[in-house]
Coordinates of C-alpha atoms in Angstrom, one line a residue:
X1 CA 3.4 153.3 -17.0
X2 CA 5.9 150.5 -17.4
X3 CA 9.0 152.4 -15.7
X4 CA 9.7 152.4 -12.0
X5 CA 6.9 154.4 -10.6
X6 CA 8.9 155.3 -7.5
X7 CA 11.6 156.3 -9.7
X8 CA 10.3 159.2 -12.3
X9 CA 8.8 162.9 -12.8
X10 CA 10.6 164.7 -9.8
X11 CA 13.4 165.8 -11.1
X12 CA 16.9 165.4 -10.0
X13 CA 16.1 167.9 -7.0
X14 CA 12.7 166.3 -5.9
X15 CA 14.2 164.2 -2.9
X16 CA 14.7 167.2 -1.4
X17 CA 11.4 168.2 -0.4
X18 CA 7.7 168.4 -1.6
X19 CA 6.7 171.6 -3.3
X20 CA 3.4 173.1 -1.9
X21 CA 5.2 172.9 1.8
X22 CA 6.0 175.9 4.5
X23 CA 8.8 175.4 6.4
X24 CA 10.6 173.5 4.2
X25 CA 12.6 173.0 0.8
X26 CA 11.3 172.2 -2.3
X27 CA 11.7 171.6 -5.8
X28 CA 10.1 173.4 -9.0
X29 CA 9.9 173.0 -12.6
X30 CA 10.7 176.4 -14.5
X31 CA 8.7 177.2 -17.8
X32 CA 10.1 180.5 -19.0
X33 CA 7.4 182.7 -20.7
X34 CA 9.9 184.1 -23.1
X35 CA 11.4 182.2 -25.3
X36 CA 14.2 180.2 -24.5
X37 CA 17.4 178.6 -25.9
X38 CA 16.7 175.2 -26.4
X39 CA 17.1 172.7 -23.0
X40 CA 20.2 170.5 -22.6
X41 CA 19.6 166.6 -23.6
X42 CA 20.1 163.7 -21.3
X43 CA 19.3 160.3 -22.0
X44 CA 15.5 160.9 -21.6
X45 CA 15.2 163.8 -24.2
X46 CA 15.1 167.6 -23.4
X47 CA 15.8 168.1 -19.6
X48 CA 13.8 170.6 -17.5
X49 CA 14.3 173.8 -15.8
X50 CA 14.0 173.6 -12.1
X51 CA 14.6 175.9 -9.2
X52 CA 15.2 174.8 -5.8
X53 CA 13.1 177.3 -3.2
X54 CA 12.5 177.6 0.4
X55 CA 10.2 179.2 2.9
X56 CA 10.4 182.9 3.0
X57 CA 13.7 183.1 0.6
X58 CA 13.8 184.6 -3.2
X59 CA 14.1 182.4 -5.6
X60 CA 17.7 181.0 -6.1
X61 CA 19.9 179.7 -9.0
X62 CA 18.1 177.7 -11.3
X63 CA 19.6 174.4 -13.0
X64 CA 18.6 171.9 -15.4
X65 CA 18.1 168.2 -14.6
X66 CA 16.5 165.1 -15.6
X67 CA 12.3 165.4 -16.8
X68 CA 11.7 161.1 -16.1
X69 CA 14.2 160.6 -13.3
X70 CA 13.7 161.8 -9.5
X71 CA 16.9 160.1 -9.1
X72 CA 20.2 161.5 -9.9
X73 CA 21.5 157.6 -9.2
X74 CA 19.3 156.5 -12.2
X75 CA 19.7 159.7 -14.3
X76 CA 22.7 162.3 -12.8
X77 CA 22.2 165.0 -15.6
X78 CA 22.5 167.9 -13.9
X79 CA 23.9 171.5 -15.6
X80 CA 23.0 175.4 -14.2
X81 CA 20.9 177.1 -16.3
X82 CA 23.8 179.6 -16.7
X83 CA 26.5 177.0 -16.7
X84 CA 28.9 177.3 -20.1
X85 CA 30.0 173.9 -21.2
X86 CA 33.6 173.3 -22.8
X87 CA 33.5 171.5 -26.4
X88 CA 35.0 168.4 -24.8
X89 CA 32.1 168.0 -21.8
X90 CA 29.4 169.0 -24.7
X91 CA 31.4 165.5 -26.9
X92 CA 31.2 163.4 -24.1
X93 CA 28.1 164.1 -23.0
X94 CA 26.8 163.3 -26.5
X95 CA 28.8 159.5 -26.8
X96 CA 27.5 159.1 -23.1
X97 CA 23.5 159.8 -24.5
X98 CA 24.4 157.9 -27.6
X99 CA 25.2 155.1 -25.1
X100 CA 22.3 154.9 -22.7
X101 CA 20.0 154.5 -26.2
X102 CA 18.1 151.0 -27.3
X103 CA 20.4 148.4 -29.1
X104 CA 18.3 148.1 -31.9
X105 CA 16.4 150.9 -33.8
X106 CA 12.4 150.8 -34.1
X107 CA 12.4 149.1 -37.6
X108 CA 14.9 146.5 -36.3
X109 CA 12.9 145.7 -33.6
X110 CA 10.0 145.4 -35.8
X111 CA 11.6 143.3 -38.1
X112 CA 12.8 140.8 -35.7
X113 CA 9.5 140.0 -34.4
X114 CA 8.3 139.6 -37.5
X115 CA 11.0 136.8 -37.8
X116 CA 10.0 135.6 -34.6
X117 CA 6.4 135.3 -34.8
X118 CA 7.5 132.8 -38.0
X119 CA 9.2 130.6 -35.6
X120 CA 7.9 127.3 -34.3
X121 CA 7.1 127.3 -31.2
X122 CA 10.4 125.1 -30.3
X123 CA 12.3 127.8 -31.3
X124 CA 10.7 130.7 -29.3
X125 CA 12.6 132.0 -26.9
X126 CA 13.2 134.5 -24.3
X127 CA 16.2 135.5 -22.1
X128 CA 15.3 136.7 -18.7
X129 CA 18.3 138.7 -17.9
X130 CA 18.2 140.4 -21.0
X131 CA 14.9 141.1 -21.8
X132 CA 15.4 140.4 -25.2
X133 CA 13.0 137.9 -27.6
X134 CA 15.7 135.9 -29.1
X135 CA 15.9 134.5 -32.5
X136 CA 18.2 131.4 -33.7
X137 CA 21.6 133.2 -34.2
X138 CA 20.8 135.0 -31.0
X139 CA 21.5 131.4 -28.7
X140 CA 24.9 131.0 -28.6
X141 CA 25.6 134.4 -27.3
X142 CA 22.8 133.9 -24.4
X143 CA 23.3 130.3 -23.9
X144 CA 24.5 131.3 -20.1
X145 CA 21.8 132.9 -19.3
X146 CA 17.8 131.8 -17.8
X147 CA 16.0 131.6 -21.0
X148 CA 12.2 130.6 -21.1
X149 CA 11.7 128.3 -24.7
X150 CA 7.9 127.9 -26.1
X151 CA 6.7 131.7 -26.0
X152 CA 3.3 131.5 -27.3
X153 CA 1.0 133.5 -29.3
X154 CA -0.9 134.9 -26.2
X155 CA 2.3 135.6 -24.1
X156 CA 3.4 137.8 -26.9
X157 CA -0.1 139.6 -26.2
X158 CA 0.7 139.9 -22.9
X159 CA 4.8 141.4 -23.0
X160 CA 3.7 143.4 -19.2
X161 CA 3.9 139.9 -17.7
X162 CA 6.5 138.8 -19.8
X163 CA 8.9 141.5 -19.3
X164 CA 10.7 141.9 -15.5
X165 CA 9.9 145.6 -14.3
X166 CA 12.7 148.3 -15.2
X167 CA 15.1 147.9 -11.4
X168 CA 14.6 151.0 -9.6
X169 CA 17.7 151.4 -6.9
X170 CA 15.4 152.9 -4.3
X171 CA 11.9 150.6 -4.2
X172 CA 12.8 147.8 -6.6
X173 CA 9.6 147.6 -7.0
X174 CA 6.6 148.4 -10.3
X175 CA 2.8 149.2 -10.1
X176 CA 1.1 148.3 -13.1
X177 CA -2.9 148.4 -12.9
X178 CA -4.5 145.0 -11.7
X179 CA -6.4 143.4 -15.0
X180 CA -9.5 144.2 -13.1
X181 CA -8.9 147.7 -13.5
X182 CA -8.5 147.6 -16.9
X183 CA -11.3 145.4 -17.5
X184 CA -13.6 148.3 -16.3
X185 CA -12.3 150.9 -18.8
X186 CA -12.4 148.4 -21.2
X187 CA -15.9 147.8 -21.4
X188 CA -16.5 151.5 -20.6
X189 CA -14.6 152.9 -23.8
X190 CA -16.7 151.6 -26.3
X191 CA -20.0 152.4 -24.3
X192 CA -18.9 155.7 -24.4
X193 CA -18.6 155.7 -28.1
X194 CA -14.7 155.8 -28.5
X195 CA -13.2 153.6 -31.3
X196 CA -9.5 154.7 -30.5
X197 CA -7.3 155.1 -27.4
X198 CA -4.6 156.7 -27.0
X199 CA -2.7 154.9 -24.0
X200 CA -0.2 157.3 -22.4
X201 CA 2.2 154.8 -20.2
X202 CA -0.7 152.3 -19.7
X203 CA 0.8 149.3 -21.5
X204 CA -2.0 146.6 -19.6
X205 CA -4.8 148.4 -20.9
X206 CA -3.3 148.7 -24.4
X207 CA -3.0 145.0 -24.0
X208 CA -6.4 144.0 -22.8
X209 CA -7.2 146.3 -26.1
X210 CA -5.8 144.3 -28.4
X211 CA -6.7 141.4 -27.0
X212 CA -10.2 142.0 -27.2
X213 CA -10.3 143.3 -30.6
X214 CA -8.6 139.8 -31.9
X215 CA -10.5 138.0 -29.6
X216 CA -14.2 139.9 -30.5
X217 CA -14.8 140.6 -34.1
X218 CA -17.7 142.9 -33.4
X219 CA -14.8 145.3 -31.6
X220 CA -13.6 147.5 -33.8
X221 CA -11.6 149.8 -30.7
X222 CA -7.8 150.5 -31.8
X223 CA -5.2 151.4 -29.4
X224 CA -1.6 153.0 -29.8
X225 CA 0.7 152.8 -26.6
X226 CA 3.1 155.7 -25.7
X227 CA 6.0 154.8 -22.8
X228 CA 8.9 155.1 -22.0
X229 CA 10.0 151.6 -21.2
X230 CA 11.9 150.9 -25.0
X231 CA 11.4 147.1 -24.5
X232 CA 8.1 147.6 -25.9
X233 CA 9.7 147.9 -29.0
X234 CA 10.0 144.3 -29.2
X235 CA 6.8 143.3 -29.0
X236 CA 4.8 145.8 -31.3
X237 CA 4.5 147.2 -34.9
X238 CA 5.3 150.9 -35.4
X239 CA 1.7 151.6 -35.5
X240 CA 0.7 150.5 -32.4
X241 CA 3.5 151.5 -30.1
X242 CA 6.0 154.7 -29.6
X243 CA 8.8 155.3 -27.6
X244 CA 8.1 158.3 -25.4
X245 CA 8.7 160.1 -22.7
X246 CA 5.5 162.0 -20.9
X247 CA 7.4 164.3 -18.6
X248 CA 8.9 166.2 -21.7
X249 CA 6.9 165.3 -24.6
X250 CA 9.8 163.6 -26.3
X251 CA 9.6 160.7 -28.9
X252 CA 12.7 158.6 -29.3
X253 CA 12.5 157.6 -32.7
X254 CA 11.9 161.4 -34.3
X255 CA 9.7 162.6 -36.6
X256 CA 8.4 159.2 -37.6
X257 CA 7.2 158.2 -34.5
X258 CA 5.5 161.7 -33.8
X259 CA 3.8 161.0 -37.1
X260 CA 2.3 158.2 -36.0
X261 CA 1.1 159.6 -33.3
X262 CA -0.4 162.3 -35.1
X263 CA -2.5 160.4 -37.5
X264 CA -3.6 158.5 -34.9
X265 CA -5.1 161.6 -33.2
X266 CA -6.2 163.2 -36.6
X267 CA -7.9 159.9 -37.6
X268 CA -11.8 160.7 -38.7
X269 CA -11.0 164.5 -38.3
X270 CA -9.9 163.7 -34.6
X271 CA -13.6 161.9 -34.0
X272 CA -13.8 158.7 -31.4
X273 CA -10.8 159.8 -30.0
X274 CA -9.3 159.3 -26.1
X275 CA -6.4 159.5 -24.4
X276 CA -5.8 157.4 -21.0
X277 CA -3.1 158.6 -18.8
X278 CA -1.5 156.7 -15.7
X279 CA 1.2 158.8 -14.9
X280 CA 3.8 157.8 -11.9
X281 CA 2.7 159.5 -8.5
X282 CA 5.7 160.4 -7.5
X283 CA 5.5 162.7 -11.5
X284 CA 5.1 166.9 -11.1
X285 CA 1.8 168.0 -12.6
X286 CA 3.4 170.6 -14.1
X287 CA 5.2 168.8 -17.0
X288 CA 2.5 166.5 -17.2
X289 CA 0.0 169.0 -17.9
X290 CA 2.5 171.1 -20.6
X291 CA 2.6 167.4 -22.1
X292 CA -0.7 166.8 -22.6
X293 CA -1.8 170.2 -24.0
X294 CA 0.8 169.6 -26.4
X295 CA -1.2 166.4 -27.4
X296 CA -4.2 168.5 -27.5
X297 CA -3.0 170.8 -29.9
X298 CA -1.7 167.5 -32.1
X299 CA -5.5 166.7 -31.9
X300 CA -7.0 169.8 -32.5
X301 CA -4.6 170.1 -36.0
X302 CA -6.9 167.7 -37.4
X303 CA -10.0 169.6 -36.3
X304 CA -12.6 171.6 -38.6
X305 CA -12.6 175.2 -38.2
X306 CA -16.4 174.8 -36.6
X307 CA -14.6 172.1 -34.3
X308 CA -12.2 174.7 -32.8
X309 CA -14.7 174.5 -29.5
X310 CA -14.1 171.0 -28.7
X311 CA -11.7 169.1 -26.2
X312 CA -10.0 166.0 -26.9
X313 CA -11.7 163.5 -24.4
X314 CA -9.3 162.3 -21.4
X315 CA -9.4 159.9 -18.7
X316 CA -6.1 161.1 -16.4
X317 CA -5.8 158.4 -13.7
X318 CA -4.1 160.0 -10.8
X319 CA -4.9 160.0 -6.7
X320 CA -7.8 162.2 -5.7
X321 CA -5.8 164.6 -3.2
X322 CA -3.8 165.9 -6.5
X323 CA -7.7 167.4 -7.6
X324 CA -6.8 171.1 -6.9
X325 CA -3.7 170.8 -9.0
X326 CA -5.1 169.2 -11.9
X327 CA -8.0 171.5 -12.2
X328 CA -5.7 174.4 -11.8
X329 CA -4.4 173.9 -15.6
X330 CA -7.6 171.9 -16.6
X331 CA -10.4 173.8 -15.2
X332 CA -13.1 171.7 -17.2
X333 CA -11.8 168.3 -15.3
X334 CA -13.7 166.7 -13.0
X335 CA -13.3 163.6 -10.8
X336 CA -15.1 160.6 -11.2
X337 CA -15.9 158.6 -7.3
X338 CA -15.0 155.0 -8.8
X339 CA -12.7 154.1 -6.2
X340 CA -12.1 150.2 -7.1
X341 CA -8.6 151.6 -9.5
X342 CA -6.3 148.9 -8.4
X343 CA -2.8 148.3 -9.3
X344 CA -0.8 145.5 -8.8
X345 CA 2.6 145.6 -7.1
X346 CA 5.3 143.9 -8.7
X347 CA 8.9 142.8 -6.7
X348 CA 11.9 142.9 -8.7
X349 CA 14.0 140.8 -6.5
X350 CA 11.2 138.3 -6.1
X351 CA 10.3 138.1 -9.7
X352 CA 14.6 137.5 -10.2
X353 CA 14.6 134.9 -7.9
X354 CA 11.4 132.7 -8.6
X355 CA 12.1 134.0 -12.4
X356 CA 8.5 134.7 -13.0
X357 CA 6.2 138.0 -12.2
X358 CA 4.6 138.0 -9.1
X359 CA 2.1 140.6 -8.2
X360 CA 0.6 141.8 -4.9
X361 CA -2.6 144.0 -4.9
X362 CA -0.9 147.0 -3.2
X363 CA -4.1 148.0 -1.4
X364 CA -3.5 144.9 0.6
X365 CA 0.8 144.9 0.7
X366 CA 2.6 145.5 4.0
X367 CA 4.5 148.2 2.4
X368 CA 1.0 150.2 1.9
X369 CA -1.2 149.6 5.1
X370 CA -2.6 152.1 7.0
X371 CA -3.1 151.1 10.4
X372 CA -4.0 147.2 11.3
X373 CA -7.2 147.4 8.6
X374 CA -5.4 148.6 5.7
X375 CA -6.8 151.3 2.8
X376 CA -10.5 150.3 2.1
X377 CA -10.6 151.1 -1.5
X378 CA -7.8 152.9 -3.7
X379 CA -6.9 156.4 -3.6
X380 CA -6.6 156.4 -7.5
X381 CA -9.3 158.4 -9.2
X382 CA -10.3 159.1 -12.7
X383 CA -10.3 162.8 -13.6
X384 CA -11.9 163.9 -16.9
X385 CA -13.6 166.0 -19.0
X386 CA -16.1 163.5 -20.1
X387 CA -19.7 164.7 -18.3
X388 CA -19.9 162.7 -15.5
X389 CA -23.6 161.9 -15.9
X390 CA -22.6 159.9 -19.3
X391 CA -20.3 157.7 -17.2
X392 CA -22.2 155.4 -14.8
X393 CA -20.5 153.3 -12.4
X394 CA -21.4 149.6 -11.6
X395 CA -24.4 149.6 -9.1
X396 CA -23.3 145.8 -8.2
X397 CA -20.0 148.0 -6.9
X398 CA -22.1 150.2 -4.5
X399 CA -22.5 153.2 -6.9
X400 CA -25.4 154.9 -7.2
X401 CA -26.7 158.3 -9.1
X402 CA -27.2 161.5 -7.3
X403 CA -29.5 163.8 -9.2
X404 CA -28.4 166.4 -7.5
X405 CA -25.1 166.6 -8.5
X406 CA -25.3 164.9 -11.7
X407 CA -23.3 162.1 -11.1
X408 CA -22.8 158.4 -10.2
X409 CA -21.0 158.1 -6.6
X410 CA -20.6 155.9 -3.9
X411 CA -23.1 154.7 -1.5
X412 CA -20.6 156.6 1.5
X413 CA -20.5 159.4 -0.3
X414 CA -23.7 161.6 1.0
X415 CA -25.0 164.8 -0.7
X416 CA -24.5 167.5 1.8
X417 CA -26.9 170.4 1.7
X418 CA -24.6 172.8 2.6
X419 CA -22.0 172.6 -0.1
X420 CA -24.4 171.5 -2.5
X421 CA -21.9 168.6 -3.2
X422 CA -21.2 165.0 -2.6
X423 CA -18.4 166.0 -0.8
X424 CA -16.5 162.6 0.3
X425 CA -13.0 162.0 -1.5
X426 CA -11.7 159.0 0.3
X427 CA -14.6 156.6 0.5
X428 CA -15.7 157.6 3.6
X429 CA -18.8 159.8 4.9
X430 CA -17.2 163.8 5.3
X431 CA -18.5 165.7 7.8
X432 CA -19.8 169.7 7.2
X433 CA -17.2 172.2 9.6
X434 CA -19.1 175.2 9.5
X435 CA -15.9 177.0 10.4
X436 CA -14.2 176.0 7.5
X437 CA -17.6 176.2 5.8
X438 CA -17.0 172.7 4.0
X439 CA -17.0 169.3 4.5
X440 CA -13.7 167.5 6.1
X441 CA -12.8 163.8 6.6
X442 CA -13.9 162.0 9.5
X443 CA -10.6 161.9 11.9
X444 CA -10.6 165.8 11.4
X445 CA -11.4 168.2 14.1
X446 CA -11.6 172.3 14.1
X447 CA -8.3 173.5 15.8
X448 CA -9.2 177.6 16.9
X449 CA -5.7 178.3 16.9
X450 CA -4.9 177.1 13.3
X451 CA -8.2 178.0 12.2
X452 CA -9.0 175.4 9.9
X453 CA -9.6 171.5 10.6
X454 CA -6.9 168.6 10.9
X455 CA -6.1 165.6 12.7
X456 CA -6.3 165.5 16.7
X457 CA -2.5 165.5 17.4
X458 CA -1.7 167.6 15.1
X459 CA 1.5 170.0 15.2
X460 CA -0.3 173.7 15.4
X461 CA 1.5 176.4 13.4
X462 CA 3.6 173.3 11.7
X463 CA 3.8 172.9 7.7
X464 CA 0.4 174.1 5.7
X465 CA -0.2 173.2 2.1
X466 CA 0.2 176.3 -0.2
X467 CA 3.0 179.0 -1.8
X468 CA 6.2 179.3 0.1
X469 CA 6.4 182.9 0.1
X470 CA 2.7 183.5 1.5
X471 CA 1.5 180.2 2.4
X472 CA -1.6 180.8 1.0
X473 CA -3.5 178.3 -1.2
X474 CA -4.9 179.5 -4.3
X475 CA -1.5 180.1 -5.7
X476 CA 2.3 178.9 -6.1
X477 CA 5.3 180.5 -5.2
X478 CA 6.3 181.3 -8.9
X479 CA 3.2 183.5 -9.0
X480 CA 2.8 185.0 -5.4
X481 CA 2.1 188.6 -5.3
X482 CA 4.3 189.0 -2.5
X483 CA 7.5 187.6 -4.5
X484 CA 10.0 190.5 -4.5
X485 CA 11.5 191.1 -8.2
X486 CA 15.2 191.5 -6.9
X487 CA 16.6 187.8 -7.8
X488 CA 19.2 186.9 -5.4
X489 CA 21.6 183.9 -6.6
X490 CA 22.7 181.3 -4.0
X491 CA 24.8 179.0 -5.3
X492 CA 24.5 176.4 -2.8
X493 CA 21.6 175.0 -4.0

């Protein structure tokens, strides 16, 4: 996703604590089952419902906030669900929204590099501090500013190393996969049999698809690009790129754009169809997941009656420990072991400085280090719903097949007998508790007073993953059985 990974999906409320945790506060996102009126709009599109909770307490006053921004310094919507807004707030909210929108509209920015692309090379240019393809009456107003002259055909191919990475306050700092990681899928789609991609806020890989379709003219893979980060615009027809934001389902430029979108889905009555996903870690699965069912159903429009069985083929690209939650509202979702999903990290102040992009593999930056070694392989997975056996992994890579689970994994990863399962998440070789009766990392050992495994020195009776009311598990708070049905308001949230 080309905005701030560090930055988006939380919520204006997520800084306060991690949902899932005992003992402490949290933030949740709120879908009502009844209908509702429709959700306040910040600059992002529709806000979301959240509700801050805690340990052991009811659930308490419930407000709306910001679906892209964790936060409120890069987005400060905030509004209580049953908050009443005077006529003049409502007006300035809207000229504040109005605002924080793109200069130029989608068919401006179209036309404009059509102009540009007509240029001689002499003539185009670029300004850095503006992020803005410049034409020849553009000049005068940017003649102050670093501007880059002789943009070439193949750097407009390429606007993610073009383009500086949106400034995020807190990290200054972008991940955007390593072209390594790209290459991979992009020599698995077609293997696979898919002629289209969907790329939900993977602008490289919608990139390295282009480029090998102009480059190869036996490809015949399309792509269309969904993100949020506008500047896009400038770069890309109509057809082959949307302003959008994942956390809400929200297209900027209306109707049209969400036609696009769906004839790109309905294509061939929805046949050799994917969407990729690289959503921002830091991004609830919540809204992610309401998102993409809502791309489902787009899909599934253009489907035969006879069809009404099949699933729209996705590759979600998220780290492995997030499994449980992602097969909670996508039971049929598996995770793939290829474990070499790199991305690059990507320095705002340094790109400023030097004015060019430089890029650190993250696995091996300071900033992301585990110990003096460092994290042996990523922690990014691929989870799908794709049989796993029909996607083999690189043997040169250390993959092999395990008949016994149906699936390619890596040489670490051993079958073990017990759970019937090639266990391992991380990379490394689990080991069977029979306690816990299944397999645990390595550095874990049984504790008899917690009575379950964890690290040596861990805190017993501390924090445990799960609801906040029970602390077990299987479950959330929103739908413990324990939850009492009295709702008491604190309005100190």
């Amino acid at each position: 996703m080309a905005a701030p990974r560090a930055g988006l999906g939380a919520g204006a409320g997520a800084a306060a604590g991690v949902p899932g945790r005992q003992g402490s506060s949290g933030v949740e996102v709120v879908f009502p089952s009844e209908p509702a009126p429709p959700a306040p709009l910040c600059p992002h599109g529709p806000t979301l419902l959240f509700v801050k909770v805690n340990q052991g307490k009811e659930e308490t006053r419930r407000f709306y906030a910001c679906s892209a921004c964790r936060d409120r310094k890069d987005c400060n919507f905030f509004q209580w669900e049953d908050e009443k807004l005077s006529g003049a707030r409502l007006a300035a909210r809207e000229a504040h929204n109005r605002k924080c929108q793109p200069p130029l509209s989608r068919t401006q920015c179209a036309e404009r590099y059509l102009k540009f692309i007509e240029l001689p090379l002499s003539q185009r240019k670029f300004c850095q501090r503006c992020q803005q393809l410049l034409l020849p009456d553009d000049w005068e107003k940017h003649h102050e500013h670093r501007v880059v002259g002789d943009i070439s055909i193949t750097q407009l191919r390429r606007p993610s190393q073009l383009l500086y990475p949106l400034e995020n306050k807190k990290t200054n700092a972008q991940y955007l996969f390593a072209d390594r990681s790209c290459q991979f899928l992009v020599d698995l789609l077609p293997t696979l049999g898919f002629t289209r991609v969907l790329c939900v806020g993977t602008p490289r890989l919608h990139e390295l698809i282009r480029l090998k379709a102009s480059d190869d003219k036996k490809s015949n893979i399309k792509s269309l690009l969904l993100d949020i980060d506008f500047r896009y615009s400038q770069f890309y027809m109509e057809d082959s790129f949307c302003h959008y934001n994942m956390f809400n389902h929200h297209f900027f430029d209306g109707k049209a754009a969400l036609e696009v979108c769906r004839t790109f889905l309905q294509e061939d009555k929805g046949e050799g169809v994917i969407m990729v996903t690289d959503p921002p870690f830091g991004g609830l699965v919540e809204p992610l997941a309401v998102t993409f069912k809502k791309l489902i159903a787009m899909w599934k429009e253009g489907q035969s009656e006879g069809s009404s069985h099949k699933e729209l083929p996705i590759f979600w690209i998220f780290p492995y420990f997030f499994e449980s939650r992602i097969r909670q509202f996508f039971p049929s979702f598996c995770m793939l072991d290829y474990q070499r999903f790199h991305r690059t990290f990507i320095c705002v102040d340094e790109a400023m400085k030097y004015g060019c992009m430089l890029e650190v593999d993250y696995d091996n930056h300071a900033l992301y280090k585990h110990g003096k070694t460092g994290r042996k392989q990523s922690p990014v997975r691929i989870f799908t719903n794709i049989p796993p056996n029909k996607i083999i992994l690189p043997s040169e890579e250390g993959y092999r097949f395990c008949p016994l689970c149906q699936r390619y994994i890596s040489l670490e990863n051993q079958h073990c007998e017990h759970c019937n399962s090639c266990t391992s998440k991380d990379g490394r070789k689990w080991n069977h508790c029979f306690f816990c009766k299944k397999c645990v990392k390595p550095s874990w050992i049984h504790c008899s007073i917690c009575g379950h495994c964890a690290l040596p020195d861990h805190s017993c009776g501390g924090p445990k993953d799960g609801c906040f009311i029970c602390g077990e598990l299987d479950h959330k708070r929103s739908t413990c059985p324990k939850i009492t049905t009295s709702k008491k308001v604190n309005r100190s949230v």
